[in-house]
């Protein structure tokens, strides 16, 4: 596996692959890799001849009060995992490579960024869209894989790709979970043992809400039960629990969901850790 840190070195590799008519799959990450990330690598490998993974903790998607400085970083371990997963090239740019002196452009995907995580993290999706557009321009992949764990992010990127006529095909990948159902996340490392125990119940609550909705329960009642269940499970700081359509992320309710493809979306804070998850209704 090659490792490059500059756009120039990246392009030299890409030129050789393109000359050999090899297709390119790409998975952007912020490192601290886990099996969820490695499942993206596997999917990218199945869709293209060569796979690139970027590791870049993007300062633009963190607000001043968030965890940029303490975000877990272990590049040596990450590179080992990528090597073992059959990744062909790791791209690990420094912040100055991505945002040189004088950088001033921002990408905004307006409507899809507004609700859910966009309410408490108004800076977030602009930062994500900007860095992902840069990464897609730098790597020029045929296909790029994003996890459904961050479903709103996936939809924002898909919309950006459509609006800006990107050639890269954006593909979603299913959520990988721990044995108790907790969605894998680099931030799970922050959880103290008692918080980790509580965190394992998040997926069960939203799965139950999704099951009730699939049976025809009205949205308002299912949400009320879901909020009570979150409280009983030990989540006392709920950012949101919402039912939204998959396509436009429009809020649904208060009646039954019907046939609209939709998901239960949740965000909670446990101690210093923000957890998000989602569950497809009728899956
Ligand atoms: P991150 O490093 O957290 O920015 O995530 C990089 C990519 O991995 C994003 O496309 C995430 O949606 C995806 N990802 C993170 N956690 C999981 C998971 N548990 N299952 C599947 N994909 C994931």
Short mmCIF file of C-alpha atoms and ligand atoms in Angstrom, two decimals:
data_model
loop_
_atom_site.label_atom_id
_atom_site.label_comp_id
_atom_site.label_asym_id
_atom_site.label_seq_id
_atom_site.Cartn_x
_atom_site.Cartn_y
_atom_site.Cartn_z
CA UNK A 1 0.00 0.00 0.00
CA UNK A 2 1.28 3.44 -0.88
CA UNK A 3 1.02 6.39 1.48
CA UNK A 4 0.95 9.96 0.14
CA UNK A 5 0.52 13.26 1.92
CA UNK A 6 0.41 15.81 -0.91
CA UNK A 7 -1.95 16.46 -3.81
CA UNK A 8 1.05 16.28 -6.11
CA UNK A 9 2.12 12.79 -4.99
CA UNK A 10 -1.52 11.67 -5.04
CA UNK A 11 -1.94 12.84 -8.65
CA UNK A 12 1.22 11.02 -9.74
CA UNK A 13 -0.27 7.73 -8.48
CA UNK A 14 -3.64 8.49 -10.02
CA UNK A 15 -2.08 9.30 -13.40
CA UNK A 16 -0.40 5.88 -13.46
CA UNK A 17 -3.66 4.12 -12.60
CA UNK A 18 -5.62 6.10 -15.14
CA UNK A 19 -3.01 5.34 -17.81
CA UNK A 20 -3.49 1.63 -17.02
CA UNK A 21 -7.29 2.14 -17.32
CA UNK A 22 -7.87 1.12 -13.70
CA UNK A 23 -11.05 2.36 -12.01
CA UNK A 24 -10.77 4.08 -8.64
CA UNK A 25 -12.87 3.68 -5.48
CA UNK A 26 -12.56 6.08 -2.58
CA UNK A 27 -13.57 6.19 1.09
CA UNK A 28 -12.91 9.38 3.07
CA UNK A 29 -12.34 9.01 6.83
CA UNK A 30 -11.07 10.93 9.82
CA UNK A 31 -8.94 7.98 10.97
CA UNK A 32 -9.19 6.15 14.32
CA UNK A 33 -10.37 3.38 12.05
CA UNK A 34 -12.77 0.62 13.08
CA UNK A 35 -14.58 -2.19 11.28
CA UNK A 36 -17.21 0.27 9.99
CA UNK A 37 -14.52 2.13 8.06
CA UNK A 38 -13.01 -1.17 6.89
CA UNK A 39 -16.41 -2.25 5.55
CA UNK A 40 -16.29 0.87 3.32
CA UNK A 41 -12.86 -0.22 2.08
CA UNK A 42 -14.26 -3.65 1.28
CA UNK A 43 -17.19 -2.13 -0.60
CA UNK A 44 -14.91 0.26 -2.50
CA UNK A 45 -12.67 -2.68 -3.43
CA UNK A 46 -15.66 -4.60 -4.75
CA UNK A 47 -16.67 -1.64 -6.94
CA UNK A 48 -13.33 -0.54 -8.42
CA UNK A 49 -9.86 -1.80 -9.38
CA UNK A 50 -7.96 0.44 -6.98
CA UNK A 51 -8.98 1.83 -3.59
CA UNK A 52 -7.92 5.08 -1.92
CA UNK A 53 -8.72 5.91 1.71
CA UNK A 54 -8.12 9.41 3.02
CA UNK A 55 -7.35 10.08 6.66
CA UNK A 56 -7.93 13.71 7.50
CA UNK A 57 -9.39 15.18 10.68
CA UNK A 58 -11.11 18.12 9.02
CA UNK A 59 -10.89 21.25 11.19
CA UNK A 60 -13.69 22.92 9.21
CA UNK A 61 -16.33 20.53 10.53
CA UNK A 62 -15.55 21.15 14.21
CA UNK A 63 -16.87 24.18 16.12
CA UNK A 64 -14.52 25.87 18.60
CA UNK A 65 -16.13 24.08 21.57
CA UNK A 66 -15.96 20.63 19.92
CA UNK A 67 -13.35 17.86 20.14
CA UNK A 68 -10.89 18.67 17.31
CA UNK A 69 -7.86 18.65 19.63
CA UNK A 70 -8.83 15.46 21.45
CA UNK A 71 -10.24 13.55 18.44
CA UNK A 72 -8.56 10.10 18.57
CA UNK A 73 -5.57 9.82 16.22
CA UNK A 74 -3.38 6.76 15.59
CA UNK A 75 -2.05 6.92 12.08
CA UNK A 76 0.40 4.00 12.40
CA UNK A 77 -2.40 1.66 13.50
CA UNK A 78 -4.75 3.03 10.84
CA UNK A 79 -2.20 2.36 8.09
CA UNK A 80 -1.71 -1.21 9.33
CA UNK A 81 -5.46 -1.81 9.25
CA UNK A 82 -5.77 -0.34 5.76
CA UNK A 83 -2.87 -2.45 4.52
CA UNK A 84 -4.50 -5.60 5.93
CA UNK A 85 -7.83 -4.61 4.34
CA UNK A 86 -6.25 -4.45 0.89
CA UNK A 87 -6.40 -0.69 0.43
CA UNK A 88 -4.03 0.40 -2.35
CA UNK A 89 -3.31 3.99 -1.34
CA UNK A 90 -3.69 5.98 1.87
CA UNK A 91 -3.92 9.74 1.46
CA UNK A 92 -3.04 11.58 4.68
CA UNK A 93 -2.78 15.30 3.96
CA UNK A 94 -1.77 17.84 6.62
CA UNK A 95 -4.24 20.66 7.33
CA UNK A 96 -1.95 23.11 5.45
CA UNK A 97 -2.13 20.90 2.36
CA UNK A 98 -5.93 21.02 2.40
CA UNK A 99 -6.35 24.62 3.54
CA UNK A 100 -3.31 26.63 2.51
CA UNK A 101 -2.93 30.26 3.54
CA UNK A 102 -5.64 32.32 1.85
CA UNK A 103 -8.20 29.51 1.43
CA UNK A 104 -11.67 31.08 1.32
CA UNK A 105 -14.19 28.88 -0.48
CA UNK A 106 -17.11 27.09 1.20
CA UNK A 107 -19.73 24.68 -0.13
CA UNK A 108 -23.26 24.78 1.29
CA UNK A 109 -26.02 22.26 0.63
CA UNK A 110 -28.81 24.33 2.04
CA UNK A 111 -31.98 22.39 2.80
CA UNK A 112 -30.55 18.97 3.62
CA UNK A 113 -28.04 20.54 6.03
CA UNK A 114 -30.64 22.52 7.96
CA UNK A 115 -32.36 19.99 10.26
CA UNK A 116 -31.27 17.10 12.51
CA UNK A 117 -27.52 17.51 13.26
CA UNK A 118 -27.51 20.85 11.43
CA UNK A 119 -29.46 22.46 14.27
CA UNK A 120 -26.92 21.90 17.06
CA UNK A 121 -23.92 21.77 14.66
CA UNK A 122 -24.63 24.59 12.17
CA UNK A 123 -21.01 24.64 10.95
CA UNK A 124 -20.84 20.89 10.37
CA UNK A 125 -22.26 20.05 6.95
CA UNK A 126 -20.64 23.06 5.28
CA UNK A 127 -17.29 21.83 6.57
CA UNK A 128 -18.03 18.30 5.41
CA UNK A 129 -19.26 19.32 1.95
CA UNK A 130 -16.24 21.58 1.43
CA UNK A 131 -13.68 18.95 2.38
CA UNK A 132 -15.44 16.15 0.50
CA UNK A 133 -15.62 18.23 -2.67
CA UNK A 134 -11.90 18.92 -2.34
CA UNK A 135 -11.13 15.25 -1.74
CA UNK A 136 -13.28 14.19 -4.70
CA UNK A 137 -11.53 16.73 -6.93
CA UNK A 138 -8.13 15.57 -5.70
CA UNK A 139 -8.79 11.83 -6.04
CA UNK A 140 -11.22 11.98 -8.99
CA UNK A 141 -12.64 8.55 -8.06
CA UNK A 142 -15.19 6.68 -10.16
CA UNK A 143 -17.05 5.75 -6.99
CA UNK A 144 -16.95 7.01 -3.40
CA UNK A 145 -18.44 5.15 -0.43
CA UNK A 146 -20.07 6.81 2.60
CA UNK A 147 -21.63 5.11 5.63
CA UNK A 148 -25.36 5.22 6.34
CA UNK A 149 -24.30 5.69 9.99
CA UNK A 150 -24.09 9.36 9.00
CA UNK A 151 -27.22 9.27 6.84
CA UNK A 152 -27.74 13.03 6.69
CA UNK A 153 -24.11 13.42 5.60
CA UNK A 154 -24.61 10.79 2.88
CA UNK A 155 -27.65 12.66 1.57
CA UNK A 156 -25.82 16.01 1.67
CA UNK A 157 -22.94 14.54 -0.37
CA UNK A 158 -25.31 12.89 -2.86
CA UNK A 159 -27.11 16.20 -3.34
CA UNK A 160 -23.84 18.10 -3.75
CA UNK A 161 -22.67 15.56 -6.35
CA UNK A 162 -25.93 16.02 -8.26
CA UNK A 163 -26.05 19.80 -7.99
CA UNK A 164 -22.41 20.31 -8.98
CA UNK A 165 -22.37 17.66 -11.75
CA UNK A 166 -19.67 15.54 -10.13
CA UNK A 167 -18.75 12.47 -12.14
CA UNK A 168 -18.12 10.34 -9.06
CA UNK A 169 -20.89 7.89 -8.15
CA UNK A 170 -21.79 8.26 -4.46
CA UNK A 171 -22.68 4.96 -2.78
CA UNK A 172 -24.09 4.29 0.71
CA UNK A 173 -22.84 1.48 2.96
CA UNK A 174 -24.82 -0.23 5.75
CA UNK A 175 -24.14 0.57 9.43
CA UNK A 176 -21.73 -1.77 11.20
CA UNK A 177 -22.59 -2.43 14.84
CA UNK A 178 -21.05 -3.92 17.99
CA UNK A 179 -22.49 -7.16 19.40
CA UNK A 180 -25.03 -5.20 21.50
CA UNK A 181 -26.02 -3.12 18.48
CA UNK A 182 -24.12 0.09 19.24
CA UNK A 183 -23.11 1.62 15.92
CA UNK A 184 -19.30 1.60 15.60
CA UNK A 185 -17.86 5.09 15.92
CA UNK A 186 -14.40 6.51 16.59
CA UNK A 187 -16.01 8.57 19.36
CA UNK A 188 -17.18 5.44 21.25
CA UNK A 189 -13.62 5.43 22.67
CA UNK A 190 -14.66 8.42 24.83
CA UNK A 191 -17.34 6.41 26.67
CA UNK A 192 -16.73 5.47 30.32
CA UNK A 193 -17.80 1.87 31.15
CA UNK A 194 -21.20 2.88 32.57
CA UNK A 195 -21.85 5.19 29.61
CA UNK A 196 -20.86 2.39 27.23
CA UNK A 197 -23.47 0.14 28.88
CA UNK A 198 -26.18 2.77 28.43
CA UNK A 199 -25.02 3.53 24.86
CA UNK A 200 -25.72 -0.10 23.90
CA UNK A 201 -29.43 0.54 24.35
CA UNK A 202 -29.73 3.39 21.86
CA UNK A 203 -30.18 1.14 18.83
CA UNK A 204 -32.81 -0.98 20.61
CA UNK A 205 -34.95 2.08 21.32
CA UNK A 206 -34.91 3.34 17.74
CA UNK A 207 -35.43 -0.19 16.38
CA UNK A 208 -38.55 -0.43 18.57
CA UNK A 209 -39.79 2.96 17.32
CA UNK A 210 -39.21 1.82 13.72
CA UNK A 211 -41.05 -1.46 14.37
CA UNK A 212 -44.06 0.36 15.86
CA UNK A 213 -44.17 2.71 12.86
CA UNK A 214 -43.89 -0.19 10.43
CA UNK A 215 -46.99 -1.67 12.09
CA UNK A 216 -48.88 1.58 11.46
CA UNK A 217 -48.46 3.47 14.77
CA UNK A 218 -48.88 7.23 14.44
CA UNK A 219 -45.57 9.14 14.40
CA UNK A 220 -46.51 11.38 17.34
CA UNK A 221 -47.28 8.42 19.62
CA UNK A 222 -44.21 6.43 18.53
CA UNK A 223 -41.96 9.42 19.22
CA UNK A 224 -43.50 9.98 22.63
CA UNK A 225 -42.86 6.34 23.55
CA UNK A 226 -39.37 6.52 22.10
CA UNK A 227 -38.47 9.60 24.17
CA UNK A 228 -39.77 7.91 27.32
CA UNK A 229 -37.77 4.77 26.48
CA UNK A 230 -34.60 6.83 25.94
CA UNK A 231 -35.08 8.46 29.35
CA UNK A 232 -35.70 5.10 31.02
CA UNK A 233 -32.55 3.68 29.37
CA UNK A 234 -30.45 6.44 30.95
CA UNK A 235 -30.20 9.00 28.14
CA UNK A 236 -31.00 12.28 29.83
CA UNK A 237 -29.68 14.58 27.13
CA UNK A 238 -31.60 13.99 23.90
CA UNK A 239 -30.58 16.26 21.03
CA UNK A 240 -33.30 14.93 18.73
CA UNK A 241 -35.48 11.91 18.01
CA UNK A 242 -37.22 12.39 14.68
CA UNK A 243 -38.86 10.56 11.81
CA UNK A 244 -37.77 11.84 8.42
CA UNK A 245 -38.08 10.74 4.82
CA UNK A 246 -34.93 9.25 3.28
CA UNK A 247 -35.09 11.32 0.10
CA UNK A 248 -35.56 14.89 1.31
CA UNK A 249 -35.11 14.34 5.06
CA UNK A 250 -38.53 15.97 5.51
CA UNK A 251 -40.16 15.53 8.93
CA UNK A 252 -43.08 13.06 8.87
CA UNK A 253 -46.09 12.87 11.15
CA UNK A 254 -48.10 13.12 13.26
CA UNK A 255 -50.03 10.22 11.60
CA UNK A 256 -48.72 6.90 10.24
CA UNK A 257 -45.65 6.94 7.95
CA UNK A 258 -47.36 5.00 5.17
CA UNK A 259 -45.21 3.90 2.26
CA UNK A 260 -42.71 6.81 2.24
CA UNK A 261 -39.17 5.39 2.67
CA UNK A 262 -38.23 6.85 6.04
CA UNK A 263 -35.91 6.45 9.03
CA UNK A 264 -35.84 7.07 12.74
CA UNK A 265 -32.99 9.51 13.49
CA UNK A 266 -31.52 10.05 16.94
CA UNK A 267 -28.76 12.08 18.57
CA UNK A 268 -27.97 12.02 22.29
CA UNK A 269 -25.13 13.15 24.50
CA UNK A 270 -23.70 10.84 27.16
CA UNK A 271 -21.19 12.69 29.32
CA UNK A 272 -18.87 14.31 26.77
CA UNK A 273 -19.80 11.96 23.94
CA UNK A 274 -22.34 12.76 21.25
CA UNK A 275 -23.86 9.64 19.70
CA UNK A 276 -25.95 9.50 16.54
CA UNK A 277 -27.77 6.58 14.98
CA UNK A 278 -30.63 5.87 12.59
CA UNK A 279 -32.92 2.97 11.75
CA UNK A 280 -34.79 2.29 8.53
CA UNK A 281 -38.54 1.84 8.97
CA UNK A 282 -39.79 -1.41 7.52
CA UNK A 283 -36.33 -2.84 6.86
P1 LIG B 1 -15.56 9.27 10.06
O1 LIG B 1 -14.15 8.78 10.14
O2 LIG B 1 -16.31 9.13 11.33
O3 LIG B 1 -15.67 10.63 9.43
O4 LIG B 1 -16.31 8.29 9.07
C1 LIG B 1 -15.82 8.04 7.78
C2 LIG B 1 -16.82 7.22 7.02
O5 LIG B 1 -17.06 6.00 7.70
C3 LIG B 1 -18.18 7.91 6.87
O6 LIG B 1 -18.68 7.66 5.56
C4 LIG B 1 -19.00 7.24 7.92
O7 LIG B 1 -20.39 7.25 7.65
C5 LIG B 1 -18.46 5.82 7.85
N1 LIG B 1 -18.77 5.10 9.09
C6 LIG B 1 -18.52 5.52 10.35
N2 LIG B 1 -19.00 4.63 11.25
C7 LIG B 1 -19.58 3.62 10.52
C8 LIG B 1 -20.28 2.42 10.86
N3 LIG B 1 -20.48 2.06 12.12
N4 LIG B 1 -20.74 1.64 9.86
C9 LIG B 1 -20.54 2.01 8.56
N5 LIG B 1 -19.90 3.13 8.17
C10 LIG B 1 -19.43 3.94 9.14
#
